[in-house]
C-alpha positions as semicolon CSV with decimal commas, in nm:
position;residue;x (nm);y (nm);z (nm)
1;M;-0,499;-3,980;0,942
2;H;-0,226;-4,185;0,871
3;R;-0,057;-3,951;0,623
4;R;0,178;-3,781;0,825
5;A;0,380;-3,398;0,750
6;V;0,584;-3,465;0,993
7;P;0,790;-3,757;1,127
8;A;0,789;-3,623;1,483
9;E;0,380;-3,639;1,477
10;P;0,220;-3,975;1,478
11;L;-0,133;-4,054;1,503
12;V;-0,183;-4,126;1,854
13;L;-0,492;-4,401;1,928
14;P;-0,584;-4,442;2,335
15;G;-0,733;-4,783;2,382
16;P;-1,043;-4,726;2,598
17;W;-1,234;-4,996;2,744
18;D;-1,554;-4,837;2,779
19;A;-1,817;-4,542;2,699
20;A;-1,665;-4,377;3,002
21;S;-1,268;-4,383;2,905
22;A;-1,388;-4,287;2,599
23;R;-1,550;-4,001;2,636
24;V;-1,227;-3,944;2,863
25;F;-0,988;-3,962;2,561
26;E;-1,182;-3,779;2,316
27;A;-1,235;-3,470;2,573
28;A;-0,925;-3,482;2,639
29;G;-0,847;-3,375;2,252
30;F;-0,751;-3,725;2,047
31;P;-0,882;-3,740;1,694
32;A;-0,967;-4,085;1,694
33;L;-0,941;-4,395;1,956
34;A;-0,832;-4,794;1,908
35;T;-1,060;-5,044;2,123
36;P;-0,773;-5,278;2,299
37;S;-0,925;-5,654;2,295
38;A;-0,750;-5,705;2,633
39;G;-0,899;-5,362;2,780
40;V;-1,218;-5,449;2,699
41;A;-1,225;-5,839;2,822
42;A;-1,101;-5,693;3,145
43;A;-1,389;-5,423;3,160
44;L;-1,665;-5,716;3,061
45;G;-1,513;-5,946;3,355
46;Y;-1,312;-6,198;3,116
47;E;-0,968;-6,277;3,066
48;D;-0,731;-6,140;2,687
49;G;-0,895;-6,395;2,448
50;G;-1,191;-6,508;2,665
51;T;-1,452;-6,254;2,570
52;P;-1,789;-6,400;2,365
53;V;-1,801;-6,292;2,031
54;D;-2,176;-6,093;2,070
55;E;-2,024;-5,926;2,419
56;M;-1,691;-5,757;2,256
57;F;-1,883;-5,610;1,913
58;A;-2,135;-5,470;2,213
59;A;-1,899;-5,310;2,383
60;V;-1,702;-5,170;2,073
61;G;-2,044;-5,050;1,962
62;R;-2,104;-4,809;2,277
63;I;-1,791;-4,727;2,227
64;A;-1,848;-4,610;1,924
65;R;-2,181;-4,402;2,021
66;A;-2,049;-4,311;2,264
67;V;-1,840;-4,052;2,125
68;D;-1,811;-3,822;1,789
69;V;-1,437;-3,935;1,714
70;P;-1,361;-4,207;1,454
71;V;-1,308;-4,584;1,673
72;S;-1,122;-4,868;1,525
73;A;-1,170;-5,159;1,729
74;D;-0,971;-5,516;1,832
75;V;-1,133;-5,844;1,714
76;E;-0,825;-6,052;1,766
77;G;-0,827;-6,312;1,469
78;G;-1,181;-6,252;1,356
79;Y;-1,338;-6,459;1,598
80;G;-1,425;-6,742;1,344
81;L;-1,640;-6,540;1,120
82;A;-1,631;-6,512;0,791
83;A;-1,506;-6,223;0,601
84;A;-1,813;-6,071;0,475
85;E;-2,001;-6,115;0,853
86;L;-1,741;-5,935;1,005
87;V;-1,670;-5,695;0,812
88;E;-2,145;-5,643;0,817
89;R;-2,042;-5,643;1,237
90;L;-1,812;-5,387;1,211
91;V;-1,981;-5,148;1,066
92;E;-2,308;-5,222;1,273
93;A;-2,120;-5,130;1,545
94;G;-1,982;-4,828;1,375
95;V;-1,639;-4,863;1,373
96;V;-1,434;-4,760;1,102
97;G;-1,153;-4,994;1,144
98;C;-0,985;-5,292;1,305
99;N;-0,704;-5,447;1,407
100;L;-0,663;-5,838;1,322
101;E;-0,375;-6,029;1,454
102;D;-0,216;-6,350;1,280
103;G;-0,179;-6,504;1,587
104;E;-0,366;-6,821;1,758
105;D;-0,316;-7,041;2,056
106;G;0,074;-6,917;2,135
107;R;0,143;-6,974;1,770
108;L;0,169;-6,761;1,387
109;K;-0,102;-6,893;1,164
110;D;-0,009;-6,958;0,808
111;A;0,076;-6,636;0,694
112;R;0,001;-6,712;0,319
113;A;-0,360;-6,867;0,489
114;H;-0,374;-6,567;0,706
115;A;-0,307;-6,331;0,400
116;E;-0,625;-6,493;0,206
117;F;-0,836;-6,413;0,425
118;L;-0,705;-6,037;0,506
119;G;-0,772;-5,963;0,097
120;E;-1,165;-6,126;0,187
121;V;-1,223;-5,880;0,462
122;C;-1,043;-5,621;0,242
123;A;-1,261;-5,674;-0,071
124;A;-1,614;-5,692;0,200
125;A;-1,454;-5,375;0,346
126;A;-1,457;-5,220;0,002
127;G;-1,374;-4,932;0,158
128;R;-1,600;-4,945;0,469
129;V;-1,342;-5,061;0,745
130;F;-0,934;-4,959;0,738
131;V;-0,779;-5,258;0,786
132;N;-0,447;-5,302;1,008
133;A;-0,240;-5,596;1,047
134;R;-0,119;-5,727;1,351
135;V;0,230;-5,923;1,291
136;D;0,306;-6,179;1,573
137;T;0,647;-6,272;1,550
138;F;0,772;-6,068;1,806
139;V;0,569;-6,272;2,069
140;H;0,476;-6,603;1,912
141;G;0,723;-6,638;1,648
142;D;1,085;-6,601;1,664
143;G;1,158;-6,221;1,655
144;D;1,350;-6,225;1,337
145;P;1,245;-5,905;1,205
146;E;1,254;-5,973;0,816
147;R;1,043;-6,262;0,881
148;A;0,795;-5,981;1,080
149;V;0,907;-5,801;0,705
150;E;0,813;-6,088;0,526
151;R;0,489;-6,138;0,660
152;A;0,387;-5,731;0,682
153;A;0,452;-5,748;0,261
154;L;0,219;-6,086;0,206
155;Y;-0,068;-5,869;0,392
156;V;-0,012;-5,530;0,246
157;A;-0,041;-5,709;-0,097
158;A;-0,367;-5,857;0,025
159;G;-0,488;-5,529;0,094
160;A;-0,443;-5,425;0,457
161;E;-0,348;-5,066;0,458
162;C;-0,135;-5,039;0,807
163;V;0,076;-5,301;0,956
164;F;0,110;-5,314;1,341
165;P;0,410;-5,554;1,417
166;I;0,367;-5,555;1,822
167;L;0,599;-5,547;2,060
168;A;0,842;-5,500;1,816
169;P;1,202;-5,384;2,015
170;V;1,248;-5,030;1,909
171;A;1,592;-5,080;1,821
172;V;1,445;-5,300;1,446
173;L;1,123;-5,004;1,421
174;P;1,404;-4,898;1,145
175;L;1,445;-5,200;1,015
176;L;1,089;-5,225;0,945
177;R;0,998;-4,928;0,819
178;A;1,249;-4,971;0,573
179;G;1,108;-5,278;0,469
180;I;0,773;-5,213;0,537
181;E;0,535;-5,037;0,272
182;G;0,252;-4,840;0,451
183;P;0,192;-4,712;0,785
184;L;0,359;-4,874;1,040
185;N;0,159;-4,896;1,490
186;V;0,389;-4,953;1,695
187;L;0,266;-5,057;2,055
188;A;0,378;-4,800;2,305
189;P;0,390;-4,824;2,685
190;A;0,159;-4,662;2,874
191;D;0,338;-4,457;3,069
192;A;0,501;-4,298;2,754
193;D;0,454;-3,917;2,732
194;G;0,456;-3,637;2,458
195;P;0,853;-3,678;2,349
196;A;0,834;-4,041;2,391
197;L;0,541;-4,062;2,146
198;A;0,755;-3,822;1,902
199;A;1,061;-4,063;1,953
200;L;0,915;-4,314;1,849
201;G;0,740;-4,126;1,491
202;E;1,086;-3,984;1,446
203;L;1,180;-4,406;1,377
204;G;0,913;-4,486;1,139
205;A;0,550;-4,516;1,377
206;A;0,255;-4,347;1,199
207;R;0,071;-4,506;1,448
208;V;0,063;-4,533;1,847
209;T;-0,140;-4,745;2,030
210;F;-0,127;-4,867;2,357
211;G;-0,241;-5,243;2,376
212;P;-0,428;-5,267;2,722
213;G;-0,190;-5,023;2,911
214;L;-0,414;-4,759;2,947
215;Q;-0,647;-4,979;3,112
216;R;-0,415;-5,137;3,343
217;R;-0,271;-4,837;3,437
218;A;-0,604;-4,705;3,520
219;A;-0,697;-4,990;3,710
220;G;-0,361;-4,964;3,984
221;A;-0,472;-4,623;4,000
222;L;-0,789;-4,743;4,124
223;R;-0,613;-4,999;4,335
224;E;-0,397;-4,698;4,481
225;I;-0,764;-4,554;4,576
226;A;-0,909;-4,828;4,689
227;A;-0,611;-4,915;4,948
228;G;-0,635;-4,523;5,088
229;L;-0,942;-4,595;5,163
230;T;-0,936;-4,909;5,405
231;A;-0,578;-4,766;5,546
């Protein structure tokens, strides 16, 4: 799904936060879905990063069982699980891919240590789980695209099949595309339309996700409905 014949047609993966939203996205025709940890946390009543590991896996399992399309799960930094256990829990939940981020407690992890962990995950996965390595240089680092490229190179060498420089400015996408091997995941705003997504594809995005943006947009719509009921 990540190998594009047409640059303007990236793989667009909306982020369901529960089984109902997953079914809506599937019915709309999306070929695969990617859960956002922050969106799932909000649906379960937790702050971003505060979801207990068992509840997160239970939630993504319900989402995966609710649809027939492939589901990838954002599992943050891996919840401290050993690589083999993390992979087995992903497989048991019924998901076919995962995001693993290289930021923790507001700072970047040591890139080489994280690459070693990713290598262990990829080895344990043995093709059963697609590993998307999130690069947090634009969140917790100095925002230097060259640093993002350097970290991405370590993760690709470790076996990651896609790289996700989250919050990378649109202006640096061509530089990232030129410097990073393999598919590039780009975060789109929740209100992006077809032409905007196509433009991201032209700039190098093979995969487009929305993080918790769609869940937050839906919550905003619900607030408007609720306000109308009390007017």
